[in-house]
Short mmCIF file of C-alpha atoms and ligand atoms in Angstrom, two decimals:
data_model
loop_
_atom_site.label_atom_id
_atom_site.label_comp_id
_atom_site.label_asym_id
_atom_site.label_seq_id
_atom_site.Cartn_x
_atom_site.Cartn_y
_atom_site.Cartn_z
CA MET A 29 -10.13 -18.58 -32.23
CA ASN A 30 -9.11 -21.57 -34.39
CA SER A 31 -10.46 -21.97 -37.88
CA ASN A 32 -12.95 -24.56 -36.66
CA GLY A 33 -14.33 -21.98 -34.23
CA ILE A 34 -13.60 -23.92 -31.05
CA ILE A 35 -11.88 -22.09 -28.18
CA LEU A 36 -8.90 -24.09 -26.90
CA SER A 37 -7.89 -22.57 -23.60
CA LEU A 38 -5.06 -23.15 -21.16
CA ALA A 39 -6.78 -23.14 -17.76
CA PRO A 40 -5.23 -20.83 -15.16
CA MET A 41 -2.85 -22.72 -12.90
CA ALA A 42 -0.99 -21.11 -10.01
CA GLY A 43 2.73 -21.75 -10.30
CA ILE A 44 2.32 -23.05 -13.87
CA SER A 45 0.54 -20.81 -16.38
CA ASP A 46 3.21 -18.12 -16.60
CA TRP A 47 4.20 -16.56 -19.92
CA PRO A 48 6.75 -19.21 -21.00
CA MET A 49 4.12 -21.93 -20.51
CA ARG A 50 1.40 -19.89 -22.20
CA THR A 51 3.68 -19.15 -25.15
CA LEU A 52 4.51 -22.83 -25.66
CA CYS A 53 0.82 -23.74 -25.55
CA ALA A 54 -0.08 -20.94 -27.99
CA GLU A 55 2.53 -22.28 -30.43
CA GLN A 56 0.64 -25.58 -30.38
CA GLY A 57 -2.79 -24.13 -31.15
CA CYS A 58 -4.05 -22.93 -27.77
CA ASN A 59 -5.98 -19.76 -28.57
CA HIS A 60 -7.03 -18.50 -25.15
CA THR A 61 -4.86 -18.24 -22.06
CA THR A 62 -5.15 -16.88 -18.54
CA THR A 63 -2.49 -15.89 -16.04
CA GLU A 64 -2.13 -17.56 -12.68
CA MET A 65 -4.53 -16.17 -10.09
CA VAL A 66 -3.57 -12.82 -8.63
CA SER A 67 -4.85 -11.57 -5.27
CA ALA A 68 -6.73 -8.29 -5.77
CA ILE A 69 -5.86 -6.96 -2.32
CA GLY A 70 -2.26 -8.12 -2.62
CA LEU A 71 -1.92 -6.40 -5.95
CA LEU A 72 -3.29 -3.11 -4.66
CA THR A 73 -1.33 -3.00 -1.42
CA ALA A 74 2.04 -4.45 -2.45
CA PRO A 75 4.82 -2.12 -3.60
CA LYS A 76 4.49 -1.91 -7.39
CA ASP A 77 8.03 -3.14 -7.97
CA LEU A 78 7.60 -6.28 -5.83
CA ASN A 79 8.95 -9.14 -7.91
CA VAL A 80 6.08 -11.50 -7.23
CA TYR A 81 3.56 -9.23 -9.00
CA LYS A 82 5.99 -8.27 -11.72
CA PHE A 83 6.37 -11.97 -12.49
CA LEU A 84 2.66 -12.80 -12.19
CA LEU A 85 1.69 -9.97 -14.54
CA HIS A 86 4.46 -10.42 -17.08
CA VAL A 87 3.31 -10.93 -20.65
CA GLY A 88 5.78 -12.50 -23.08
CA PRO A 89 6.97 -10.86 -26.29
CA ASP A 90 5.53 -13.53 -28.58
CA GLU A 91 2.36 -14.61 -26.85
CA PRO A 92 -1.16 -13.46 -27.70
CA ALA A 93 -2.45 -11.25 -24.88
CA PRO A 94 -3.78 -13.42 -22.03
CA PHE A 95 -6.71 -12.85 -19.68
CA VAL A 96 -5.55 -11.97 -16.17
CA GLN A 97 -7.22 -13.78 -13.30
CA LEU A 98 -8.14 -12.00 -10.07
CA PHE A 99 -9.29 -13.49 -6.82
CA GLY A 100 -10.88 -11.67 -3.93
CA ARG A 101 -14.21 -11.10 -2.24
CA ASP A 102 -14.57 -7.37 -1.84
CA PRO A 103 -16.32 -5.79 -4.87
CA ALA A 104 -14.60 -2.40 -4.52
CA ILE A 105 -11.14 -3.94 -4.19
CA LEU A 106 -11.69 -6.26 -7.13
CA ALA A 107 -12.96 -3.31 -9.17
CA ASP A 108 -9.87 -1.22 -8.30
CA ALA A 109 -7.60 -4.12 -9.18
CA ALA A 110 -9.42 -4.65 -12.49
CA SER A 111 -9.13 -0.96 -13.28
CA TYR A 112 -5.38 -1.01 -12.55
CA LEU A 113 -4.87 -4.13 -14.68
CA THR A 114 -6.81 -2.55 -17.52
CA SER A 115 -4.56 0.51 -17.38
CA LEU A 116 -1.52 -1.72 -17.97
CA ASN A 117 -2.81 -2.24 -21.49
CA ARG A 118 -1.40 -5.72 -21.84
CA PHE A 119 -4.28 -8.08 -21.09
CA ALA A 120 -7.02 -9.35 -23.39
CA GLY A 121 -9.53 -9.57 -20.58
CA ILE A 122 -10.16 -9.98 -16.85
CA ASP A 123 -11.17 -13.29 -15.31
CA ILE A 124 -12.67 -13.59 -11.83
CA ASN A 125 -11.82 -16.72 -9.88
CA MET A 126 -14.98 -18.23 -8.40
CA GLY A 127 -13.75 -21.80 -8.55
CA CYS A 128 -10.52 -22.24 -6.58
CA PRO A 129 -11.02 -24.94 -3.90
CA ALA A 130 -7.75 -24.39 -1.97
CA PRO A 131 -8.45 -23.83 1.75
CA LYS A 132 -6.06 -20.88 1.91
CA VAL A 133 -8.25 -19.18 -0.72
CA THR A 134 -11.72 -20.34 0.38
CA SER A 135 -11.09 -19.68 4.08
CA GLY A 136 -11.11 -15.96 3.30
CA GLY A 137 -14.38 -16.37 1.40
CA ASN A 138 -12.63 -16.22 -1.98
CA GLY A 139 -12.56 -18.58 -4.96
CA SER A 140 -15.21 -21.30 -4.87
CA ALA A 141 -16.45 -20.06 -1.46
CA LEU A 142 -18.14 -17.27 -3.43
CA MET A 143 -20.51 -19.85 -4.91
CA ARG A 144 -22.13 -20.08 -1.45
CA ASP A 145 -23.11 -16.43 -1.71
CA LEU A 146 -24.62 -15.58 -5.08
CA PRO A 147 -25.70 -12.05 -4.06
CA GLN A 148 -22.02 -11.33 -3.28
CA CYS A 149 -21.04 -12.77 -6.68
CA GLU A 150 -23.49 -10.40 -8.33
CA LYS A 151 -22.05 -7.39 -6.47
CA ILE A 152 -18.53 -8.40 -7.48
CA ILE A 153 -19.40 -8.91 -11.12
CA LYS A 154 -21.26 -5.61 -11.35
CA ALA A 155 -18.39 -3.73 -9.70
CA VAL A 156 -15.72 -5.28 -11.93
CA ARG A 157 -17.89 -4.83 -15.03
CA GLY A 158 -18.16 -1.16 -14.20
CA ALA A 159 -14.40 -0.85 -13.75
CA THR A 160 -13.15 -2.26 -17.05
CA SER A 161 -14.10 -2.13 -20.68
CA LEU A 162 -12.09 -5.31 -21.32
CA PRO A 163 -13.90 -8.61 -21.92
CA LEU A 164 -14.85 -10.16 -18.58
CA SER A 165 -14.96 -13.87 -17.79
CA ILE A 166 -15.81 -15.96 -14.73
CA LYS A 167 -14.27 -19.29 -13.81
CA MET A 168 -16.50 -21.40 -11.59
CA ARG A 169 -17.21 -24.89 -10.37
CA LEU A 170 -20.63 -26.59 -10.27
CA GLY A 171 -21.23 -25.27 -6.77
CA TRP A 172 -19.94 -25.77 -3.25
CA ASP A 173 -21.28 -29.31 -2.76
CA GLU A 174 -23.74 -31.78 -4.28
CA SER A 175 -26.71 -30.22 -2.47
CA SER A 176 -25.87 -26.69 -3.63
CA ARG A 177 -25.01 -26.89 -7.31
CA CYS A 178 -25.66 -23.33 -8.45
CA ALA A 179 -23.54 -22.99 -11.62
CA VAL A 180 -26.65 -22.38 -13.75
CA GLU A 181 -27.85 -19.53 -11.51
CA LEU A 182 -24.38 -17.99 -11.32
CA ALA A 183 -24.01 -18.22 -15.10
CA GLN A 184 -27.30 -16.39 -15.59
CA ILE A 185 -26.33 -13.70 -13.11
CA ALA A 186 -22.99 -13.31 -14.90
CA GLN A 187 -24.63 -13.01 -18.28
CA ASP A 188 -27.15 -10.45 -17.00
CA CYS A 189 -24.26 -8.39 -15.56
CA GLY A 190 -22.41 -8.28 -18.88
CA VAL A 191 -19.90 -11.11 -18.53
CA ASN A 192 -18.56 -12.26 -21.90
CA LEU A 193 -17.29 -15.78 -21.27
CA LEU A 194 -17.63 -18.55 -18.68
CA THR A 195 -15.40 -21.47 -17.79
CA VAL A 196 -17.06 -24.24 -15.82
CA HIS A 197 -15.08 -26.96 -14.06
CA GLY A 198 -17.48 -29.89 -13.81
CA ARG A 199 -16.88 -30.62 -10.12
CA THR A 200 -18.09 -29.14 -6.85
CA ARG A 201 -15.68 -27.56 -4.39
CA VAL A 202 -16.15 -30.44 -1.95
CA GLN A 203 -15.09 -32.88 -4.66
CA GLN A 204 -11.81 -30.98 -5.10
CA TYR A 205 -10.25 -33.16 -7.83
CA SER A 206 -11.89 -36.50 -6.98
CA GLY A 207 -14.30 -38.40 -9.20
CA HIS A 208 -14.91 -37.29 -12.77
CA ALA A 209 -15.82 -33.89 -14.16
CA ASP A 210 -19.56 -33.88 -14.88
CA TRP A 211 -19.65 -32.60 -18.47
CA GLU A 212 -23.36 -33.35 -18.68
CA TYR A 213 -24.05 -30.88 -15.87
CA VAL A 214 -21.89 -28.31 -17.65
CA SER A 215 -24.30 -28.69 -20.61
CA ARG A 216 -27.06 -27.27 -18.40
CA VAL A 217 -24.99 -24.13 -17.91
CA LYS A 218 -24.32 -23.92 -21.63
CA ARG A 219 -28.03 -24.23 -22.43
CA ALA A 220 -28.97 -21.61 -19.85
CA VAL A 221 -26.95 -18.74 -21.35
CA ARG A 222 -26.15 -17.15 -24.70
CA ILE A 223 -22.52 -16.23 -23.94
CA PRO A 224 -19.72 -18.71 -24.79
CA VAL A 225 -18.99 -21.40 -22.22
CA LEU A 226 -15.79 -23.42 -21.89
CA VAL A 227 -16.02 -26.91 -20.42
CA ASN A 228 -13.24 -27.72 -17.98
CA GLY A 229 -12.10 -30.83 -16.16
CA ASP A 230 -10.40 -34.06 -17.21
CA VAL A 231 -9.70 -33.19 -20.85
CA THR A 232 -6.31 -34.71 -21.62
CA ASP A 233 -6.35 -35.78 -25.28
CA ALA A 234 -8.31 -35.76 -28.54
CA GLN A 235 -10.83 -38.35 -27.40
CA SER A 236 -11.68 -36.67 -24.10
CA ALA A 237 -11.86 -33.32 -25.91
CA ARG A 238 -14.37 -34.66 -28.42
CA ASP A 239 -16.41 -36.27 -25.65
CA ALA A 240 -16.38 -33.14 -23.46
CA LEU A 241 -17.50 -30.96 -26.38
CA ARG A 242 -20.19 -33.40 -27.50
CA ILE A 243 -21.62 -33.98 -24.02
CA SER A 244 -21.43 -30.38 -22.80
CA GLY A 245 -22.30 -28.70 -26.10
CA CYS A 246 -19.79 -26.01 -25.11
CA ASP A 247 -17.95 -23.50 -27.28
CA GLY A 248 -14.51 -24.63 -26.20
CA ILE A 249 -12.40 -26.47 -23.70
CA ALA A 250 -10.12 -25.29 -20.91
CA ILE A 251 -7.25 -27.67 -20.22
CA GLY A 252 -5.24 -27.64 -17.02
CA ARG A 253 -3.42 -30.77 -15.88
CA GLY A 254 -3.52 -32.28 -19.37
CA ALA A 255 -1.11 -29.57 -20.54
CA LEU A 256 1.51 -30.19 -17.83
CA GLY A 257 4.66 -31.19 -19.68
CA ASN A 258 2.41 -31.56 -22.70
CA PRO A 259 1.74 -28.30 -24.56
CA PHE A 260 1.38 -30.61 -27.58
CA VAL A 261 -2.07 -31.59 -26.32
CA PHE A 262 -3.44 -28.46 -28.02
CA LYS A 263 -2.12 -29.53 -31.40
CA GLU A 264 -3.46 -33.03 -30.88
CA ILE A 265 -6.94 -31.66 -30.12
CA ASP A 266 -6.86 -28.95 -32.78
CA SER A 267 -5.87 -31.54 -35.41
CA ALA A 268 -8.59 -33.95 -34.29
CA LEU A 269 -11.27 -31.26 -34.37
CA LYS A 270 -10.20 -30.28 -37.89
CA GLY A 271 -10.01 -33.91 -39.04
CA LEU A 272 -6.28 -33.62 -39.69
CA PRO A 273 -3.74 -36.36 -39.00
CA TYR A 274 -1.62 -35.93 -35.88
CA GLU A 275 1.79 -37.38 -35.08
CA PRO A 276 2.70 -37.26 -31.38
CA PRO A 277 6.10 -35.61 -30.84
CA ARG A 278 9.14 -37.87 -30.73
CA LEU A 279 11.17 -37.87 -27.51
CA GLU A 280 13.78 -35.63 -29.22
CA GLU A 281 11.12 -32.99 -29.83
CA VAL A 282 9.78 -33.27 -26.29
CA ILE A 283 13.29 -32.77 -24.93
CA GLU A 284 13.99 -29.89 -27.28
CA THR A 285 10.80 -28.20 -26.01
CA ALA A 286 11.72 -28.90 -22.38
CA LEU A 287 15.15 -27.35 -22.93
CA ARG A 288 13.71 -24.31 -24.71
CA HIS A 289 11.23 -23.92 -21.84
CA SER A 290 14.16 -24.08 -19.38
CA ARG A 291 16.22 -21.50 -21.29
CA THR A 292 13.29 -19.07 -21.45
CA MET A 293 12.73 -19.43 -17.73
CA ILE A 294 16.43 -18.89 -17.01
CA GLU A 295 16.60 -15.73 -19.13
CA TRP A 296 13.56 -14.44 -17.28
CA LYS A 297 14.13 -15.42 -13.65
CA GLY A 298 17.82 -16.28 -13.46
CA GLU A 299 19.31 -19.77 -13.35
CA ARG A 300 18.82 -20.47 -9.65
CA SER A 301 15.05 -19.83 -9.39
CA ALA A 302 14.33 -21.03 -12.90
CA VAL A 303 15.97 -24.41 -12.41
CA LEU A 304 14.06 -24.90 -9.15
CA GLU A 305 10.79 -24.07 -10.91
CA MET A 306 11.64 -26.17 -13.95
CA ARG A 307 12.17 -29.38 -11.96
CA LYS A 308 8.45 -30.13 -11.80
CA HIS A 309 7.92 -29.27 -15.48
CA LEU A 310 10.80 -31.54 -16.50
CA CYS A 311 9.34 -34.48 -14.59
CA TRP A 312 6.05 -33.91 -16.41
CA TYR A 313 7.76 -33.67 -19.81
CA ILE A 314 9.42 -37.08 -19.46
CA ARG A 315 6.52 -38.84 -17.72
CA GLY A 316 6.05 -42.37 -19.03
CA GLN A 317 9.51 -42.57 -20.62
CA ARG A 318 11.96 -45.31 -19.82
CA GLY A 319 14.22 -44.08 -17.00
CA ALA A 320 11.70 -41.47 -15.82
CA ALA A 321 11.81 -42.62 -12.19
CA ALA A 322 15.60 -42.32 -11.94
CA PHE A 323 15.43 -38.97 -13.77
CA ARG A 324 12.93 -37.66 -11.18
CA THR A 325 15.28 -38.50 -8.34
CA ARG A 326 18.30 -36.92 -10.01
CA ILE A 327 16.57 -33.78 -11.26
CA THR A 328 15.72 -32.81 -7.68
CA HIS A 329 19.46 -32.15 -7.20
CA ALA A 330 19.97 -30.22 -10.44
CA SER A 331 20.87 -26.58 -10.00
CA SER A 332 22.09 -25.55 -13.45
CA TYR A 333 21.01 -25.61 -17.07
CA ASN A 334 23.95 -27.84 -17.97
CA GLU A 335 22.84 -30.47 -15.49
CA ILE A 336 19.32 -30.42 -16.93
CA ARG A 337 20.69 -30.74 -20.46
CA ASP A 338 22.99 -33.64 -19.52
CA LEU A 339 20.27 -35.53 -17.65
CA LEU A 340 17.88 -35.18 -20.60
CA ALA A 341 20.62 -36.26 -23.03
CA GLU A 342 21.21 -39.35 -20.91
CA LEU A 343 17.50 -40.13 -20.87
CA LEU A 344 17.34 -39.82 -24.64
CA ASP A 345 20.40 -42.00 -25.05
CA ASN A 346 19.00 -44.71 -22.78
CA SER A 347 15.66 -44.67 -24.55
CA SER A 348 17.26 -45.96 -27.74
CA LYS A 349 19.23 -48.76 -26.05
CA PRO A 350 17.75 -52.25 -26.19
CA ILE A 351 16.14 -53.37 -22.93
CA GLU A 352 18.53 -55.69 -21.07
CA THR A 353 17.06 -59.03 -20.19
CA SER A 354 18.58 -61.49 -17.75
CA LEU A 355 18.27 -65.23 -18.02
C1 LIG B 15 -1.49 -26.78 -9.99
C2 LIG B 15 -2.84 -26.17 -10.26
C3 LIG B 15 -3.03 -24.83 -10.06
C4 LIG B 15 -4.28 -24.24 -10.31
N1 LIG B 15 -4.43 -22.90 -10.15
C5 LIG B 15 -5.60 -22.30 -10.50
C6 LIG B 15 -5.74 -20.88 -10.50
O1 LIG B 15 -4.78 -20.13 -10.22
N2 LIG B 15 -6.96 -20.37 -10.85
C7 LIG B 15 -8.01 -21.17 -11.19
O2 LIG B 15 -9.09 -20.66 -11.50
N3 LIG B 15 -7.91 -22.51 -11.22
C8 LIG B 15 -6.73 -23.08 -10.91
N4 LIG B 15 -6.59 -24.44 -11.02
C9 LIG B 15 -7.72 -25.24 -11.52
C10 LIG B 15 -7.59 -25.46 -13.04
O3 LIG B 15 -7.69 -24.23 -13.73
C11 LIG B 15 -8.68 -26.42 -13.55
O4 LIG B 15 -9.94 -25.86 -13.28
C12 LIG B 15 -8.63 -27.80 -12.90
O5 LIG B 15 -7.29 -28.28 -12.84
C13 LIG B 15 -9.49 -28.80 -13.68
O6 LIG B 15 -9.08 -28.88 -15.02
P1 LIG B 15 -8.13 -30.09 -15.55
O7 LIG B 15 -8.83 -31.40 -15.24
O8 LIG B 15 -8.00 -29.83 -17.02
O9 LIG B 15 -6.85 -30.00 -14.80
C14 LIG B 15 -5.36 -25.04 -10.75
C15 LIG B 15 -5.16 -26.40 -10.94
C16 LIG B 15 -3.92 -26.97 -10.71
C17 LIG B 15 -3.73 -28.45 -10.97
#
């Protein structure tokens, strides 16, 4: 936790919140992280050396231990998966995904589909609570749709079953990512329980962080999309909450971070896969910069670290040239 007592969390994001990303965010003041979601049944049935799980469960050498997020619907399977993850001795806690809106997750009754079945949620939470002594958290939405907002009830069930922390994305499943996160509704969850609650949805900078905390009354913030290509958002928010001045990073620093991110990924996954995965991150890093559109087109053909480095050097070079005007 930061000195001002606010939890600044990197929200779990499939395909994004791996250990290099978590480490970069932690360097900037993020003090709570979660892995990408991991299928409980997949984890238990896949061969233990399957690369996909090795990668999903990898914890970096310099990062604070993350929570690991599980998704599933069967209490016994989730409990077995939680017990296995606990035995790995590398995670700070277990998070249960009750908020994912993706059809491939909800069609099996997982993720946010669980919010349509609170008795099932209770069985899951009790089973997982019984299977691990690690801190347990739940990530949820407001409910399935407008007519079935049940985040307050689920939060109370979770607290009664011994859950230690809640993250509430202020949208329903039907909303997906449309409209605005309803931080005021999240305040009802916060007021209904004694355990810490993180407000989630649409926090992207110091101002939105202050507003989300003030309106929700929560103990911290979970940031997802606002951290894409911008791990610096944690420092911006941390500084604002402590009343300290904040200088946004210069383009040189952004590029240095993007290159470091790329090198870490390459050391971990090999150049071929890492460069493919880094393409999206690199586009996020240089968003809003002069020449970003051309960069996006060219980076889709990059297949080596040297190409990434040269393209970023060119972007930096062009950014300092005067804008050409024609008569
Ligand atoms: C690319 C992407 C992947 C995500 N993957 C997960 C996930 O694995 N588990 C989860 O609970 N939420 C996942 N989410 C939801 C985020 O954790 C977060 O709740 C949502 O993006 C709203 O927060 P934001 O406005 O700060 O982005 C994902 C979101 C995005 C954009």
